[in-house]
Coordinates of C-alpha atoms in Angstrom, one line a residue:
Chain A
X1215 CA 20.9 -17.8 -19.3
X1216 CA 18.2 -20.4 -18.9
X1217 CA 15.3 -18.0 -19.1
X1218 CA 12.6 -18.8 -21.6
X1219 CA 10.4 -16.2 -23.2
X1220 CA 7.1 -15.5 -21.6
X1221 CA 4.2 -14.6 -23.8
X1222 CA 2.9 -11.7 -21.7
X1223 CA 0.4 -10.5 -24.2
X1224 CA -1.1 -14.0 -24.5
X1225 CA -1.5 -13.8 -20.7
X1226 CA -3.5 -10.6 -21.1
X1227 CA -0.8 -8.4 -19.6
X1228 CA -1.2 -4.7 -20.4
X1229 CA 1.8 -3.1 -21.9
X1230 CA 1.4 -0.1 -19.7
X1231 CA 1.6 -2.3 -16.6
X1232 CA 4.7 -4.0 -18.0
X1233 CA 6.4 -0.7 -18.5
X1234 CA 5.5 0.4 -15.0
X1235 CA 7.0 -2.8 -13.7
X1236 CA 10.2 -2.1 -15.5
X1237 CA 10.2 1.4 -14.1
X1238 CA 9.8 0.0 -10.6
X1239 CA 13.0 -1.9 -11.1
X1240 CA 14.9 1.1 -12.7
X1241 CA 13.7 3.2 -9.7
X1242 CA 15.6 0.9 -7.3
X1243 CA 19.0 2.1 -8.3
X1244 CA 20.8 0.4 -5.4
X1245 CA 19.5 -3.0 -6.5
X1246 CA 19.3 -2.6 -10.3
X1247 CA 22.5 -0.7 -10.5
X1248 CA 24.7 0.1 -13.5
X1249 CA 26.4 -3.3 -13.4
X1250 CA 23.1 -5.2 -13.5
X1251 CA 21.8 -2.9 -16.3
X1252 CA 24.9 -3.4 -18.3
X1253 CA 24.5 -7.2 -18.0
X1254 CA 20.8 -7.0 -18.8
X1255 CA 21.2 -4.7 -21.9
X1256 CA 24.1 -6.7 -23.1
X1257 CA 21.9 -9.8 -23.2
X1258 CA 18.8 -8.2 -24.5
X1259 CA 20.6 -6.5 -27.4
X1260 CA 21.3 -10.0 -28.7
X1261 CA 17.6 -11.0 -28.7
X1262 CA 15.8 -11.6 -31.9
X1263 CA 13.5 -9.7 -32.0
X1264 CA 14.9 -7.1 -29.6
X1265 CA 12.3 -6.4 -26.9
X1266 CA 10.2 -3.3 -27.7
X1267 CA 10.8 -1.6 -24.3
X1268 CA 14.6 -2.0 -24.8
X1269 CA 15.4 1.6 -25.9
X1270 CA 13.0 3.0 -23.3
X1271 CA 15.0 1.2 -20.7
X1272 CA 18.3 2.5 -22.2
X1273 CA 17.1 6.1 -22.1
X1274 CA 15.7 5.8 -18.5
X1275 CA 18.8 4.0 -17.3
X1276 CA 21.2 6.6 -18.8
X1277 CA 19.0 9.4 -17.3
X1278 CA 19.2 7.9 -13.9
X1279 CA 22.8 6.7 -14.2
X1280 CA 24.8 9.0 -16.5
X1281 CA 27.8 6.6 -16.1
X1282 CA 25.8 4.1 -18.2
X1283 CA 26.1 6.4 -21.3
X1284 CA 29.6 5.3 -22.1
X1285 CA 28.6 1.7 -22.2
X1286 CA 25.6 2.4 -24.4
X1287 CA 27.6 4.6 -26.8
X1288 CA 30.5 2.1 -26.9
X1289 CA 28.6 -1.2 -27.0
X1290 CA 24.8 -1.0 -27.4
X1291 CA 24.3 1.5 -30.2
X1292 CA 27.1 0.1 -32.4
X1293 CA 25.6 -3.3 -32.0
X1294 CA 22.1 -2.0 -33.0
X1295 CA 23.7 -0.4 -36.1
X1296 CA 25.5 -3.6 -37.1
X1297 CA 22.1 -5.4 -36.8
X1298 CA 20.5 -2.8 -39.1
X1299 CA 17.6 -2.3 -36.7
X1300 CA 16.2 0.5 -38.9
X1301 CA 15.0 -2.3 -41.1
X1302 CA 14.3 -5.1 -38.6
X1303 CA 13.0 -3.1 -35.6
X1304 CA 12.1 0.5 -36.6
X1305 CA 10.8 1.3 -33.1
X1306 CA 14.1 0.4 -31.7
X1307 CA 15.8 2.7 -34.2
X1308 CA 13.4 5.5 -33.3
X1309 CA 14.6 5.0 -29.7
X1310 CA 18.2 5.2 -30.9
X1311 CA 17.5 8.5 -32.6
X1312 CA 15.8 9.8 -29.4
X1313 CA 18.7 8.7 -27.3
X1314 CA 21.2 10.4 -29.5
X1315 CA 19.4 13.7 -29.2
X1316 CA 20.8 13.9 -25.7
X1317 CA 24.0 12.0 -26.2
X1318 CA 25.5 13.0 -29.5
X1319 CA 27.9 15.5 -28.0
X1320 CA 29.0 13.1 -25.2
X1321 CA 32.8 12.8 -24.9
X1322 CA 32.4 9.0 -25.3
X1323 CA 30.2 9.1 -28.4
X1324 CA 33.0 8.3 -30.9
X1325 CA 32.2 4.6 -31.4
X1326 CA 28.5 5.4 -32.1
X1327 CA 29.5 8.3 -34.4
X1328 CA 31.8 6.0 -36.3
X1329 CA 28.8 3.7 -36.7
X1330 CA 26.6 6.6 -37.9
X1331 CA 29.2 7.5 -40.5
X1332 CA 29.0 4.0 -41.9
X1333 CA 25.2 4.2 -42.3
X1334 CA 23.6 4.0 -45.8
X1335 CA 22.6 7.3 -47.3
X1336 CA 19.0 7.2 -46.2
X1337 CA 19.7 6.6 -42.6
X1338 CA 22.6 9.0 -42.3
X1339 CA 20.5 11.7 -44.0
X1340 CA 17.6 11.0 -41.6
X1341 CA 19.9 11.2 -38.6
X1342 CA 21.3 14.6 -39.6
X1343 CA 17.7 15.8 -40.2
X1344 CA 16.4 14.5 -36.9
X1345 CA 19.5 15.3 -34.8
X1346 CA 21.0 18.4 -36.4
X1347 CA 23.4 18.7 -33.5
X1348 CA 25.1 15.5 -34.8
X1349 CA 26.7 17.4 -37.7
X1350 CA 29.6 18.9 -35.7
X1351 CA 30.6 15.8 -33.7
X1352 CA 30.4 13.7 -36.9
X1353 CA 32.6 16.2 -38.7
X1354 CA 35.0 16.2 -35.8
X1355 CA 35.3 12.4 -36.0
X1356 CA 35.8 12.5 -39.7
X1357 CA 38.6 15.0 -39.3
X1358 CA 40.4 12.8 -36.9
X1359 CA 40.4 9.7 -39.1
X1360 CA 43.5 8.6 -41.1
X1361 CA 43.0 7.8 -44.8
X1362 CA 42.7 4.1 -44.0
X1363 CA 40.3 4.6 -41.2
X1364 CA 38.2 7.0 -43.3
X1365 CA 37.6 4.3 -45.9
X1366 CA 36.9 1.7 -43.3
X1367 CA 34.4 3.9 -41.5
X1368 CA 32.6 5.6 -44.4
X1369 CA 32.2 2.4 -46.4
X1370 CA 30.5 0.8 -43.4
X1371 CA 33.2 -1.8 -42.7
X1372 CA 33.9 -0.6 -39.2
X1373 CA 30.2 -0.7 -38.3
X1374 CA 29.8 -4.2 -39.7
X1375 CA 27.4 -3.0 -42.4
X1376 CA 29.6 -4.1 -45.3
X1377 CA 32.6 -6.3 -45.9
X1378 CA 35.8 -5.5 -47.8
X1379 CA 35.6 -8.9 -49.5
X1380 CA 32.1 -8.2 -50.9
X1381 CA 31.7 -7.5 -54.6
X1382 CA 30.5 -4.0 -53.8
X1383 CA 33.9 -2.3 -53.1
X1384 CA 32.2 0.9 -52.1
X1385 CA 30.3 -0.6 -49.2
X1386 CA 27.7 1.9 -48.0
X1387 CA 29.6 4.8 -49.5
X1388 CA 27.2 5.6 -52.3
X1389 CA 27.5 8.8 -54.3
X1390 CA 24.6 10.5 -52.4
X1391 CA 26.2 9.5 -49.1
X1392 CA 29.6 10.9 -50.1
X1393 CA 27.9 14.3 -50.8
X1394 CA 26.9 14.3 -47.2
X1395 CA 30.3 13.2 -46.0
X1396 CA 32.0 15.9 -48.0
X1397 CA 29.5 18.5 -46.7
X1398 CA 30.5 17.5 -43.2
X1399 CA 34.2 17.8 -44.0
X1400 CA 33.7 21.1 -45.6
X1401 CA 31.9 22.3 -42.5
X1402 CA 35.0 21.3 -40.5
X1403 CA 37.2 22.9 -43.1
X1404 CA 39.2 19.7 -43.4
X1405 CA 38.9 18.3 -46.9
X1406 CA 40.3 14.8 -47.2
Chain B
X861 CA -19.9 2.8 37.4
X862 CA -19.6 4.3 34.0
X863 CA -21.3 3.2 30.9
X864 CA -18.4 2.0 28.8
X865 CA -19.5 0.8 25.4
X866 CA -22.7 2.4 24.5
X867 CA -21.6 6.0 24.9
X868 CA -17.9 5.7 24.5
X869 CA -15.6 3.5 22.4
X870 CA -18.1 1.0 21.3
X871 CA -21.0 3.4 21.1
X872 CA -21.7 2.8 17.4
X873 CA -21.8 -1.0 17.5
X874 CA -25.2 -2.5 17.1
X875 CA -25.3 -5.1 19.9
X876 CA -27.8 -7.4 18.3
X877 CA -26.1 -7.3 15.0
X878 CA -22.8 -8.3 16.4
X879 CA -24.3 -11.1 18.5
X880 CA -26.1 -12.5 15.5
X881 CA -22.9 -12.3 13.5
X882 CA -20.9 -14.1 16.2
X883 CA -23.5 -16.8 16.6
X884 CA -23.8 -17.2 12.8
X885 CA -20.1 -18.0 12.6
X886 CA -19.8 -21.6 13.4
X887 CA -16.1 -21.4 13.2
X888 CA -15.9 -18.6 15.6
X889 CA -18.3 -20.3 18.1
X890 CA -16.4 -23.5 18.0
X891 CA -12.9 -22.4 17.9
X892 CA -12.7 -19.0 19.5
X893 CA -10.4 -18.8 22.5
X894 CA -12.1 -18.7 25.8
X895 CA -10.9 -17.6 29.1
X896 CA -11.1 -21.1 30.6
X897 CA -9.1 -22.7 27.9
X898 CA -6.1 -20.5 28.4
X899 CA -5.9 -19.4 32.0
X900 CA -4.6 -21.5 34.7
X901 CA -5.9 -20.2 38.1
X902 CA -2.3 -20.0 39.3
X903 CA -1.3 -17.9 36.3
X904 CA -0.3 -14.5 37.5
X905 CA -1.8 -12.9 34.5
X906 CA -5.2 -14.2 35.4
X907 CA -6.5 -10.8 36.4
X908 CA -5.3 -9.1 33.3
X909 CA -6.8 -11.8 31.1
X910 CA -10.0 -11.7 33.1
X911 CA -10.4 -8.0 32.6
X912 CA -9.5 -8.3 29.0
X913 CA -11.9 -11.1 28.3
X914 CA -14.6 -9.3 30.2
X915 CA -14.1 -6.6 27.7
X916 CA -14.2 -8.8 24.7
X917 CA -16.3 -11.7 25.8
X918 CA -19.2 -12.2 23.5
X919 CA -21.7 -11.8 26.4
X920 CA -20.3 -8.7 28.0
X921 CA -18.6 -6.9 25.1
X922 CA -21.6 -4.8 24.6
X923 CA -22.8 -4.6 28.1
X924 CA -19.8 -2.6 28.9
X925 CA -19.9 -1.4 32.4
X926 CA -16.4 -0.7 33.7
X927 CA -15.5 1.2 36.7
X928 CA -13.1 4.1 36.5
X929 CA -13.7 5.0 32.8
X930 CA -15.1 8.4 32.7
X931 CA -14.8 9.3 29.0
X932 CA -14.0 8.0 25.5
X933 CA -10.3 8.9 25.9
X934 CA -10.1 6.8 29.0
X935 CA -11.9 4.0 27.3
X936 CA -9.6 4.1 24.3
X937 CA -6.5 4.0 26.6
X938 CA -8.1 1.2 28.5
X939 CA -8.7 -0.8 25.3
X940 CA -5.2 -0.1 24.0
X941 CA -3.6 -1.2 27.2
X942 CA -5.5 -4.5 27.4
X943 CA -5.0 -5.4 23.7
X944 CA -1.4 -4.6 24.3
X945 CA -1.3 -7.0 27.2
X946 CA -3.1 -9.7 25.3
X947 CA -0.5 -9.3 22.6
X948 CA 2.3 -9.7 25.1
X949 CA 0.6 -12.8 26.4
X950 CA 0.6 -14.2 22.9
X951 CA 4.4 -14.5 23.3
X952 CA 3.7 -17.1 25.9
X953 CA 0.7 -18.7 24.3
X954 CA 0.5 -18.3 20.6
X955 CA -3.1 -19.5 20.4
X956 CA -4.2 -16.3 22.1
X957 CA -3.7 -14.5 18.8
X958 CA -6.6 -16.5 17.4
X959 CA -8.9 -14.6 19.8
X960 CA -7.7 -11.3 18.5
X961 CA -8.1 -12.3 14.9
X962 CA -11.7 -13.5 15.6
X963 CA -12.6 -10.2 17.2
X964 CA -10.9 -8.4 14.4
X965 CA -12.8 -10.4 11.9
X966 CA -16.2 -9.7 13.5
X967 CA -15.4 -6.0 13.6
X968 CA -14.2 -6.0 10.0
X969 CA -17.4 -7.6 8.8
X970 CA -19.5 -5.3 10.9
X971 CA -17.7 -2.1 9.9
X972 CA -17.9 -3.1 6.3
X973 CA -21.7 -2.8 6.5
X974 CA -21.8 0.6 8.1
X975 CA -21.4 4.0 6.6
X976 CA -20.0 5.6 9.8
X977 CA -16.5 6.9 9.3
X978 CA -15.2 6.5 12.8
X979 CA -17.0 4.3 15.3
X980 CA -16.0 2.5 18.4
X981 CA -15.8 -0.6 16.2
X982 CA -13.3 1.0 13.9
X983 CA -11.2 2.2 16.8
X984 CA -11.1 -1.3 18.3
X985 CA -10.4 -2.9 15.0
X986 CA -7.6 -0.4 14.3
X987 CA -6.1 -1.0 17.8
X988 CA -6.0 -4.7 17.3
X989 CA -4.5 -4.2 13.8
X990 CA -1.7 -2.0 15.0
X991 CA -1.0 -3.9 18.2
X992 CA -0.9 -7.2 16.5
X993 CA 1.6 -5.8 13.9
X994 CA 3.7 -4.3 16.7
X995 CA 4.1 -7.6 18.5
X996 CA 5.1 -9.5 15.3
X997 CA 8.9 -8.8 15.6
X998 CA 8.9 -10.2 19.1
X999 CA 6.6 -13.0 18.1
X1000 CA 9.0 -13.9 15.3
X1001 CA 11.7 -14.5 18.0
X1002 CA 9.5 -16.9 19.9
X1003 CA 7.8 -18.8 17.2
X1004 CA 8.5 -19.8 13.6
X1005 CA 6.7 -18.0 10.8
X1006 CA 5.2 -21.3 9.9
X1007 CA 3.6 -21.8 13.4
X1008 CA 2.3 -18.2 13.4
X1009 CA 0.8 -18.5 9.9
X1010 CA -0.7 -21.8 10.6
X1011 CA -2.4 -20.3 13.7
X1012 CA -3.8 -17.2 12.0
X1013 CA -4.7 -18.6 8.6
X1014 CA -7.7 -20.6 9.6
X1015 CA -9.9 -17.7 10.5
X1016 CA -12.7 -15.9 8.7
X1017 CA -11.9 -14.4 5.3
X1018 CA -12.5 -10.9 6.7
X1019 CA -9.2 -11.3 8.6
X1020 CA -7.2 -12.0 5.4
X1021 CA -5.8 -8.4 5.0
X1022 CA -4.4 -8.7 8.5
X1023 CA -3.1 -12.2 7.8
X1024 CA -1.3 -10.8 4.8
X1025 CA 0.2 -7.9 6.8
X1026 CA 1.3 -10.3 9.5
X1027 CA 3.0 -12.5 6.9
X1028 CA 4.7 -9.5 5.4
X1029 CA 6.1 -8.6 8.8
X1030 CA 7.1 -12.2 9.6
X1031 CA 9.2 -12.3 6.4
X1032 CA 10.5 -8.7 6.6
X1033 CA 14.1 -9.9 6.4
X1034 CA 14.4 -10.1 2.6
X1035 CA 17.7 -11.9 2.8
X1036 CA 16.2 -15.0 4.3
X1037 CA 14.3 -17.0 1.8
X1038 CA 10.9 -18.3 2.9
X1039 CA 11.0 -21.9 3.9
X1040 CA 9.5 -24.6 1.7
X1041 CA 7.1 -25.3 4.5
X1042 CA 5.9 -21.7 4.7
X1043 CA 5.6 -21.6 0.9
X1044 CA 3.4 -24.7 0.9
X1045 CA 1.3 -23.4 3.7
X1046 CA 0.7 -20.1 2.0
X1047 CA 0.0 -21.7 -1.4
X1048 CA -2.5 -24.0 0.2
X1049 CA -4.1 -21.1 2.0
X1050 CA -4.5 -19.2 -1.2
X1051 CA -6.0 -22.3 -2.9
X1052 CA -8.4 -23.0 0.0
X1053 CA -9.5 -19.4 0.4
X1054 CA -10.3 -19.3 -3.3
X1055 CA -8.9 -15.7 -3.4
X1056 CA -8.4 -14.2 -6.8
X1057 CA -5.6 -11.9 -5.5
X1058 CA -2.0 -13.1 -5.7
X1059 CA -1.0 -10.6 -2.9
X1060 CA -0.7 -13.3 -0.2
X1061 CA 2.0 -15.0 -2.2
X1062 CA 4.3 -12.0 -2.3
X1063 CA 5.9 -12.5 1.1
X1064 CA 7.0 -16.1 0.2
X1065 CA 8.2 -15.4 -3.4
X1066 CA 11.8 -15.7 -2.1
X1067 CA 11.2 -19.4 -1.3
X1068 CA 9.7 -20.3 -4.7
X1069 CA 11.5 -21.8 -7.7
X1070 CA 12.6 -19.6 -10.5
X1071 CA 10.0 -21.2 -12.8
X1072 CA 7.2 -20.6 -10.4
X1073 CA 8.2 -17.0 -9.9
X1074 CA 8.4 -16.4 -13.7
X1075 CA 4.8 -17.8 -14.0
X1076 CA 3.7 -15.5 -11.2
X1077 CA 5.4 -12.3 -12.3
X1078 CA 2.9 -11.5 -15.2
X1079 CA 0.0 -12.2 -12.8
X1080 CA 1.4 -9.8 -10.2
X1081 CA 2.0 -7.2 -12.9
X1082 CA -1.5 -7.6 -14.1
X1083 CA -2.9 -7.2 -10.7
X1084 CA -0.6 -4.5 -9.3
X1085 CA 0.9 -2.7 -12.3
X1086 CA -1.4 0.2 -12.5
X1087 CA -2.1 1.8 -9.1
X1088 CA 0.4 3.6 -6.9
X1089 CA -0.2 1.2 -4.0
X1090 CA 0.0 -1.7 -6.4
X1091 CA 3.4 -0.6 -7.6
X1092 CA 4.6 -0.7 -4.0
X1093 CA 3.5 -4.3 -3.9
X1094 CA 5.5 -5.0 -7.1
X1095 CA 8.5 -3.3 -5.7
X1096 CA 8.3 -5.4 -2.6
X1097 CA 7.9 -8.6 -4.7
X1098 CA 10.9 -7.8 -6.9
X1099 CA 13.1 -7.0 -3.9
X1100 CA 12.1 -10.2 -2.2
X1101 CA 13.0 -12.2 -5.3
X1102 CA 16.4 -10.6 -5.9
X1103 CA 17.6 -9.9 -2.4
X1104 CA 17.1 -13.4 -0.9
X1105 CA 20.4 -15.3 -0.3
X1106 CA 20.6 -17.2 -2.6
X1107 CA 18.2 -15.3 -4.9
X1108 CA 15.8 -17.5 -6.8
X1109 CA 16.3 -15.1 -9.8
X1110 CA 19.3 -12.8 -10.4
X1111 CA 18.6 -9.1 -10.8
X1112 CA 19.4 -9.2 -14.5
X1113 CA 17.4 -12.3 -15.1
X1114 CA 14.3 -10.7 -13.6
X1115 CA 14.9 -7.5 -15.5
X1116 CA 15.3 -9.5 -18.7
X1117 CA 12.1 -11.4 -18.0
X1118 CA 10.2 -8.1 -17.8
X1119 CA 11.4 -7.1 -21.2
X1120 CA 10.9 -10.3 -23.0
X1121 CA 7.4 -10.7 -24.4
X1122 CA 6.4 -11.9 -27.9

């Protein structure tokens, strides 16, 4: 992609107008179809910083084209987790939480749920508080993991949040976090 | 003999005001199409033109005595018929459209200064507007968009909304990129007209470079990003950019550009 960044705000562009312009594109589904949106989101998620309207576009796109959800749950949210956007782009993370409120029970949500199980305690706790409906799908995923997968997922290796070669052998699996994990497993009645 | 203008279609037009407007417009006086300049005596359309120009001629427009017209409805039909005929003749002689644009421009200026909602002037102006737009598809088959635009773009600024509409119609096929010549003509027109609006550039976006488009996009969003009508302009602009073959910007590139701000 040869495109350079445009400093819209320096040009005096109002954010509301910009959002309207994006909505105009998303409203033309025959032109800006799922394939185009996948390509666009796949590039934008690599941006640093990630554009602020990014998650708004994700939510609008998945509302207009439900077939987009699989791509977002498989590719976009796991990437955002691996980039630890709760630290680097809190507004993007707020958008992820909002998106998950309507997608946590989606049949293609497993990659995202695995990513959530790898979150540090604070973020996992917040997710369960903000999206209570996530508890059951998370417990279901936990129950389906093998012992090896369990470690890989819960320690954050799978999500790219920790590395087995690091000094910290527990990864993101702090004591507080493990209480939550065990609580979820109890809920499922499947103690590992 | 029926009084045509004063009590019918053109009843609300102030004769002296229009005359002074016409006389004050040097461009109109010098360049407006006249009967003699376009009609060969052997031309079979002479009578049609003669009648039409009697209707519109600066001297007789507001005298308006025409036989056979008994009411406003007749007069309206008469006007429509003759404007339609002049439009048809534009297919043979493109320069005739200049005449319609001049009349349109005078009416637009005049109506802009009145508070009446519907006058003979507005009726005549609207008839010219709709008939000119109706003839554009046929005109596009006879003349290049560049030739048509060059012809209509030299008129009074009050005609610019119609010029923009005509340009929209001439470039209606989004898959065909605007030619470099048309882009240059329109850019020069915008520069010369000193217009603040970027609206006139929308029909030729498909012929511009990606860099130029990316510079224009924020300006278009700033101008059209808030009102409902403005969003239609934006929609048209985006479609023109991505539907041209080849497109100056891909769909994903445009969408990414809209997201990327610092």
